[in-house]
Tab-separated table of C-alpha atoms in Angstrom:
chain	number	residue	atom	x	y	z
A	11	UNK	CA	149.234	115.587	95.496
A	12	UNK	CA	152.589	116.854	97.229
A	13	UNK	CA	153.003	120.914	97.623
A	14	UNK	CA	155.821	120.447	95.321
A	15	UNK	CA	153.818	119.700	92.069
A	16	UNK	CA	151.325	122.190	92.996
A	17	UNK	CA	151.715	125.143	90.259
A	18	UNK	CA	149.371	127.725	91.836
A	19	UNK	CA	146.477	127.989	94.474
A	20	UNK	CA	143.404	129.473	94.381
A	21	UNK	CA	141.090	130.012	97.542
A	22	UNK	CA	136.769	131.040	97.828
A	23	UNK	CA	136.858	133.218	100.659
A	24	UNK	CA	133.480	132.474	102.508
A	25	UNK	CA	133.935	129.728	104.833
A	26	UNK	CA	137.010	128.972	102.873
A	27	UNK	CA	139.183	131.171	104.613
A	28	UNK	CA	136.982	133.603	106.325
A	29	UNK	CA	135.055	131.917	108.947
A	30	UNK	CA	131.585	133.235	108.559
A	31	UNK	CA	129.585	132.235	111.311
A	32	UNK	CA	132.317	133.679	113.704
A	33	UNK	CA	129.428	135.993	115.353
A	34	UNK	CA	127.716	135.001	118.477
A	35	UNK	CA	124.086	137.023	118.763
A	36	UNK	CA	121.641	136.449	121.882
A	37	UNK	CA	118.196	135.228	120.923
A	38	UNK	CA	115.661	134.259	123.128
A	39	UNK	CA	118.105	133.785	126.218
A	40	UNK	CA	120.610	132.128	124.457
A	41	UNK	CA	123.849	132.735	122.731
A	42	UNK	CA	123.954	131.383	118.959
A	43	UNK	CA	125.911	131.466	116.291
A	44	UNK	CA	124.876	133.009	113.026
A	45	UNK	CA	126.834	133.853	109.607
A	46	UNK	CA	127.258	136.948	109.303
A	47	UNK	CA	125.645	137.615	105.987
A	48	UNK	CA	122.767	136.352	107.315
A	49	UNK	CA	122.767	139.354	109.894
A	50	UNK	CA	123.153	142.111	107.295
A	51	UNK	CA	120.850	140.115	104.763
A	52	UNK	CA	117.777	139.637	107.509
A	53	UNK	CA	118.832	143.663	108.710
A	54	UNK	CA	117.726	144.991	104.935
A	55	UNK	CA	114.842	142.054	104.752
A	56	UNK	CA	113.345	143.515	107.940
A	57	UNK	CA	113.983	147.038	106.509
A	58	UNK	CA	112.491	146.026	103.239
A	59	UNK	CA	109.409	143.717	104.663
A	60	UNK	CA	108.701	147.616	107.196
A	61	UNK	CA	109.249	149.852	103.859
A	62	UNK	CA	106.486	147.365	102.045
A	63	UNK	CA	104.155	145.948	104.365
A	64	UNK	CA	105.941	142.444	103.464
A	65	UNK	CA	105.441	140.537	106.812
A	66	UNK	CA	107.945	137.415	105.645
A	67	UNK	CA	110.670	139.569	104.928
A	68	UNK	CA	110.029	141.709	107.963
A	69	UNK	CA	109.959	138.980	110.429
A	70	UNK	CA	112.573	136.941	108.728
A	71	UNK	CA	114.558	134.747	110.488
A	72	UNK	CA	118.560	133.791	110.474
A	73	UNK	CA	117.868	130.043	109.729
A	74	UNK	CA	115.297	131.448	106.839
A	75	UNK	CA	118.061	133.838	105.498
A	76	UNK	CA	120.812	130.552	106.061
A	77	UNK	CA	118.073	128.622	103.809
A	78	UNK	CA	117.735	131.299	100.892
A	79	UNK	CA	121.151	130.965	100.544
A	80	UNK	CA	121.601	127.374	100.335
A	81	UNK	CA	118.694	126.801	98.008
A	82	UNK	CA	119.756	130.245	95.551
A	83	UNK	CA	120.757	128.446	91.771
A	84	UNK	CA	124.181	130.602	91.892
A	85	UNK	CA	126.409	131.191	94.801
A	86	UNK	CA	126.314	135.148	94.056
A	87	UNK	CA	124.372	137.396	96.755
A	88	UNK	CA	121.776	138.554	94.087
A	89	UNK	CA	120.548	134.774	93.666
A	90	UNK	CA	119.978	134.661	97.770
A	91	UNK	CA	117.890	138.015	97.252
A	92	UNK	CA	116.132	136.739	94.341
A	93	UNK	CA	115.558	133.576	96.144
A	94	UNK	CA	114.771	135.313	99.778
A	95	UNK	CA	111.880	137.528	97.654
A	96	UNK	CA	110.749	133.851	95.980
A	97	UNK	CA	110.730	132.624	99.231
A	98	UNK	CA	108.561	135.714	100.682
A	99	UNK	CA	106.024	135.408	97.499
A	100	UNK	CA	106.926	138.268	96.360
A	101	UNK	CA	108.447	137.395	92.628
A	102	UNK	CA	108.350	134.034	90.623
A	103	UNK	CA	111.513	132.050	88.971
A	104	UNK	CA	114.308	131.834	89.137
A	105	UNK	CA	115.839	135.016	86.613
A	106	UNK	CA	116.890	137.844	88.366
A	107	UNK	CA	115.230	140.884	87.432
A	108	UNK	CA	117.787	143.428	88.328
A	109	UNK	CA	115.391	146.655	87.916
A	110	UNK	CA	113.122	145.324	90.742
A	111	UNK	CA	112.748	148.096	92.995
A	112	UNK	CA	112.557	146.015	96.400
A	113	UNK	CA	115.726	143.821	95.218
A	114	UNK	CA	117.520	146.299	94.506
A	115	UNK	CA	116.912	148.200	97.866
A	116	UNK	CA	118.197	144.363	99.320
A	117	UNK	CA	121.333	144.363	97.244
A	118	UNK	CA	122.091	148.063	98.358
A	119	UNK	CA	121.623	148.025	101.697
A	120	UNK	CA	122.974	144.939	102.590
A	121	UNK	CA	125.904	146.041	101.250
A	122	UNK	CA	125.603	149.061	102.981
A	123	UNK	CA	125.726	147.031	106.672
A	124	UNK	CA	128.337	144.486	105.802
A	125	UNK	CA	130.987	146.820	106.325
A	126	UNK	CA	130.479	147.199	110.032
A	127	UNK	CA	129.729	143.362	110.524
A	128	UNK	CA	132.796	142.324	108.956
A	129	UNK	CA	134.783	144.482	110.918
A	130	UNK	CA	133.242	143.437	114.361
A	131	UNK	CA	133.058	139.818	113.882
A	132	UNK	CA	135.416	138.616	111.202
A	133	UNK	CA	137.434	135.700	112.273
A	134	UNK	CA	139.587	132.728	109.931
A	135	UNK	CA	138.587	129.675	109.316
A	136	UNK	CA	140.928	127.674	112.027
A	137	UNK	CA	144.368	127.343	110.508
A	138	UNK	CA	143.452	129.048	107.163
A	139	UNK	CA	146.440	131.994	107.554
A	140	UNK	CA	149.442	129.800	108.832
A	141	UNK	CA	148.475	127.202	106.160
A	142	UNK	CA	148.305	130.321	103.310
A	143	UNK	CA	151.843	131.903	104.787
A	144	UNK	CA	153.317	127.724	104.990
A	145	UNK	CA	152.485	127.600	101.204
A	146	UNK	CA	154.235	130.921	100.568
A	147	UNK	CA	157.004	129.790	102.621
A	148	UNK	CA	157.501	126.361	100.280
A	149	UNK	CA	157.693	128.222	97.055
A	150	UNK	CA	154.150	129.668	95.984
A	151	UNK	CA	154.502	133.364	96.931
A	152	UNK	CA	153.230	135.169	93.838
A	153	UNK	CA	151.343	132.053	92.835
A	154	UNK	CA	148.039	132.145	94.964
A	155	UNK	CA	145.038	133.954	93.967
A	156	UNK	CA	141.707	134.323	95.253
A	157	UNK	CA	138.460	133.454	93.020
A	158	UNK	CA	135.525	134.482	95.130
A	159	UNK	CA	131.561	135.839	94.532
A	160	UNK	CA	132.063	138.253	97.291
A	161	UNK	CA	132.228	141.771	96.403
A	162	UNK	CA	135.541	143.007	96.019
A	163	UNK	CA	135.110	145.903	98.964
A	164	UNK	CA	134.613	142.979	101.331
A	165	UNK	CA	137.533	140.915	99.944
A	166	UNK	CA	139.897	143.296	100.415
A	167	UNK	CA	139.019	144.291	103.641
A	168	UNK	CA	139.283	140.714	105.208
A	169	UNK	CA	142.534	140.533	103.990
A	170	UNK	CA	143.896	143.234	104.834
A	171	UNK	CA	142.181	142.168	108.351
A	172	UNK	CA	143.739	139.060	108.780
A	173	UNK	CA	147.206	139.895	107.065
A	174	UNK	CA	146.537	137.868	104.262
A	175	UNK	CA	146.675	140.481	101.454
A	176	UNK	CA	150.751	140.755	101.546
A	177	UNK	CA	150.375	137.083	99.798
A	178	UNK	CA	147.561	138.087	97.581
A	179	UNK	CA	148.218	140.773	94.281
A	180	UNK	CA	145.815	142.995	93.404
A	181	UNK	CA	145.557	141.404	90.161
A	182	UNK	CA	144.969	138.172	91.110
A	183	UNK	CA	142.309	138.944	93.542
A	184	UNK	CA	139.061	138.224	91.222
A	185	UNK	CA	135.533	139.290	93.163
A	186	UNK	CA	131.999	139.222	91.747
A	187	UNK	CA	133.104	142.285	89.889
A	188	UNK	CA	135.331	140.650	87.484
A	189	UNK	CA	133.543	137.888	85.964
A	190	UNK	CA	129.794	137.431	84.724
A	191	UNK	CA	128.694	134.452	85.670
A	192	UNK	CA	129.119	133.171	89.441
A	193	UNK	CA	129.438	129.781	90.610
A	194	UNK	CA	128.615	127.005	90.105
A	195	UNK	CA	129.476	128.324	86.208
A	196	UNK	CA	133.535	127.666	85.692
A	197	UNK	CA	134.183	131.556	84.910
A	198	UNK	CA	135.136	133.016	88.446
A	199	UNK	CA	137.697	129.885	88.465
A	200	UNK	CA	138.677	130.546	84.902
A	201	UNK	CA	139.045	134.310	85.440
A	202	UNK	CA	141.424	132.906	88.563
A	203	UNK	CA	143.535	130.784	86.747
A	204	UNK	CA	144.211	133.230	84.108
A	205	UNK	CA	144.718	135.942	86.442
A	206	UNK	CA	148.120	133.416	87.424
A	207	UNK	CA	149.809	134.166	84.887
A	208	UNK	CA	150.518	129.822	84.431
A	209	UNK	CA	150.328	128.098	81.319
A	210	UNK	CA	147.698	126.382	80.344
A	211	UNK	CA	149.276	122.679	80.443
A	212	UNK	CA	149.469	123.316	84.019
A	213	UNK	CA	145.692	124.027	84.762
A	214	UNK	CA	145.448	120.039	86.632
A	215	UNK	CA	148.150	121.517	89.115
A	216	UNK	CA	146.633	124.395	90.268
A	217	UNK	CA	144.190	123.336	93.323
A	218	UNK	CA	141.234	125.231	93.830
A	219	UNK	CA	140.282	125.357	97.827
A	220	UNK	CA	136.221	125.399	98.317
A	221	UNK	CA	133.711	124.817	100.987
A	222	UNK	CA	130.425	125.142	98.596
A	223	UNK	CA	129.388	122.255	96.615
A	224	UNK	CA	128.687	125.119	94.059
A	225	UNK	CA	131.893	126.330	94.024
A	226	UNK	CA	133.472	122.463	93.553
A	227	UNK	CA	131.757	122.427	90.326
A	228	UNK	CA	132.924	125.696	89.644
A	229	UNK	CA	136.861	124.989	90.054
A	230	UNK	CA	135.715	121.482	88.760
A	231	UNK	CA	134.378	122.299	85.525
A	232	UNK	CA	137.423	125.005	85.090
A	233	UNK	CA	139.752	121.899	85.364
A	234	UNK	CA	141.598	122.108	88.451
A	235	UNK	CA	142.347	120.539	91.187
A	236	UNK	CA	139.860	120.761	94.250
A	237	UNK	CA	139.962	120.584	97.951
A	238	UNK	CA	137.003	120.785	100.015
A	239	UNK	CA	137.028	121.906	103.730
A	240	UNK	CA	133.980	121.223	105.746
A	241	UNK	CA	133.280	124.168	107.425
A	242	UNK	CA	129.554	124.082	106.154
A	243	UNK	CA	129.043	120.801	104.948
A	244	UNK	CA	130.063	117.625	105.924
A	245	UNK	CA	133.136	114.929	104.412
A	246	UNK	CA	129.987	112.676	103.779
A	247	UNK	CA	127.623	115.126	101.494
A	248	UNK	CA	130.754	116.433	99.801
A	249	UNK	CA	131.972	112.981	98.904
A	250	UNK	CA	128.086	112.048	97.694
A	251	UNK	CA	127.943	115.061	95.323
A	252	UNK	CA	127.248	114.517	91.622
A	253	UNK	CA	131.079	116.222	90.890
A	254	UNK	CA	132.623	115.388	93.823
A	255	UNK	CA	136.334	117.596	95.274
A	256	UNK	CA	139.285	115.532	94.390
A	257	UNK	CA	139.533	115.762	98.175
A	258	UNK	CA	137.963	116.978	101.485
A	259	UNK	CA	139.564	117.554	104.848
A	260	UNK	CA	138.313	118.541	108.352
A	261	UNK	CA	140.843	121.266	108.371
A	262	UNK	CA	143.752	123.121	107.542
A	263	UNK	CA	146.595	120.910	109.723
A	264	UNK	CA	144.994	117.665	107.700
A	265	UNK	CA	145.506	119.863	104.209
A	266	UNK	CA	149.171	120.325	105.498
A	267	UNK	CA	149.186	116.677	105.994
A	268	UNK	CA	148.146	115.882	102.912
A	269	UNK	CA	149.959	118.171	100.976
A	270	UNK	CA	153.086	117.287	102.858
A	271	UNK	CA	153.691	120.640	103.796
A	272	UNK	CA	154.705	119.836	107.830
A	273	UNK	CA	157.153	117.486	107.045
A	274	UNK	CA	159.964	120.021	106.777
């Protein structure tokens, strides 16, 4: 598809535009690189596993936390928690019980430390702010619009970060807070699209940019267009999933490419 029949965009954030494994810890000697919702998420686990006496959660590690992620149903932080107690044997299934006293302790103070890890290690996803201010630039200022699972508070505050929130209304930025069910269910994209202002006959030409196969079923099922960027999986397992993106690049100078937005 050329820029030029595109009627709106909408971007995920995580690993979409924010690069989230942008922080560099030591362990053990060595630098690595580690998401950073896994360090706030393994901070309240080990604060939660002390507070207990629950020695999983209290010696959890980054690669655990990276795995209760990747294995949570929905691509909203309270699955991971859910799915990081599961993990721990602490609760059973797979429905959320939001009164749980140690989840919600999880949910609030991981929320609590994000703040201060987004502001110290935030970085874009290579290419991800040029290729948002290019489509501006080409005619889709006022058309883009975020759909993310995030929490609004962090939204906002890595775009204002990066610059990015002078192509963004407030309006059409739609966070966890907005919709009910989170990816891989169609509503976050669905509360996007609307949030456009574009009619309806126009949903097939609004792309949807993901990195999650969760959130490619997501835009999927809500009927637009999807692009895949594999910042966390690769072209391979995101052309071998069930609802495969309509297409997947390495990055955002082969989007450009593609959408023939450097050819003027």
């Amino acid at each position: 598809m050329h820029y030029s029949e595109l009627s709106g965009v909408l971007f995920d954030v995580d690993d979409t535009l924010l690069n989230n494994r942008s922080a560099v810890l030591e362990s053990g000697g060595e630098h690595i690189r580690i998401g950073m919702h896994e360090i706030s998420r393994v901070a309240a686990g080990h604060e939660a596993g002390q507070k207990w006496d629950i020695p999983w959660l209290a010696s959890q590690t980054y690669d655990q936390a990276q795995a209760a992620f990747d294995t949570a149903p929905a691509h909203s932080l309270e699955s991971c928690l859910w799915n990081t107690l599961k993990l721990a044997g602490v609760v059973a299934g797979d429905t959320v019980d939001h009164g749980n006293e140690i989840f919600q302790f999880l949910v609030r103070r991981k929320n609590e430390l994000h703040e201060d890890v987004l502001r110290k290690h935030w970085r874009e996803v290579p290419g991800a702010i040029g290729f948002v201010s290019l489509l501006a630039e080409r005619g889709l200022d006022g058309k883009m619009g975020i759909a993310s699972t995030s929490e609004r508070r962090d939204v906002l505050l890595f775009l204002e970060l990066s610059g990015l929130k002078q192509y963004f209304p407030g309006d059409q930025i739609v966070t966890k807070e907005q919709f009910v069910h989170p990816k891989p269910h169609p509503e976050p994209f669905d509360v996007g699209f609307a949030r456009l202002g574009i009619p309806e006959a126009s949903r097939s030409r609004v792309m949807a940019f993901e990195d999650d196969p969760r959130g490619i079923m997501s835009a999927k099922a809500a009927g637009l267009y999807t692009a895949a960027i594999t910042t966390r999986f690769s072209s391979h397992e995101l052309a071998a999933l069930e609802v495969p993106p309509d297409f997947i690049a390495e990055s955002y100078h082969e989007f450009s490419e593609l959408l023939g937005l450097s050819k003027q």
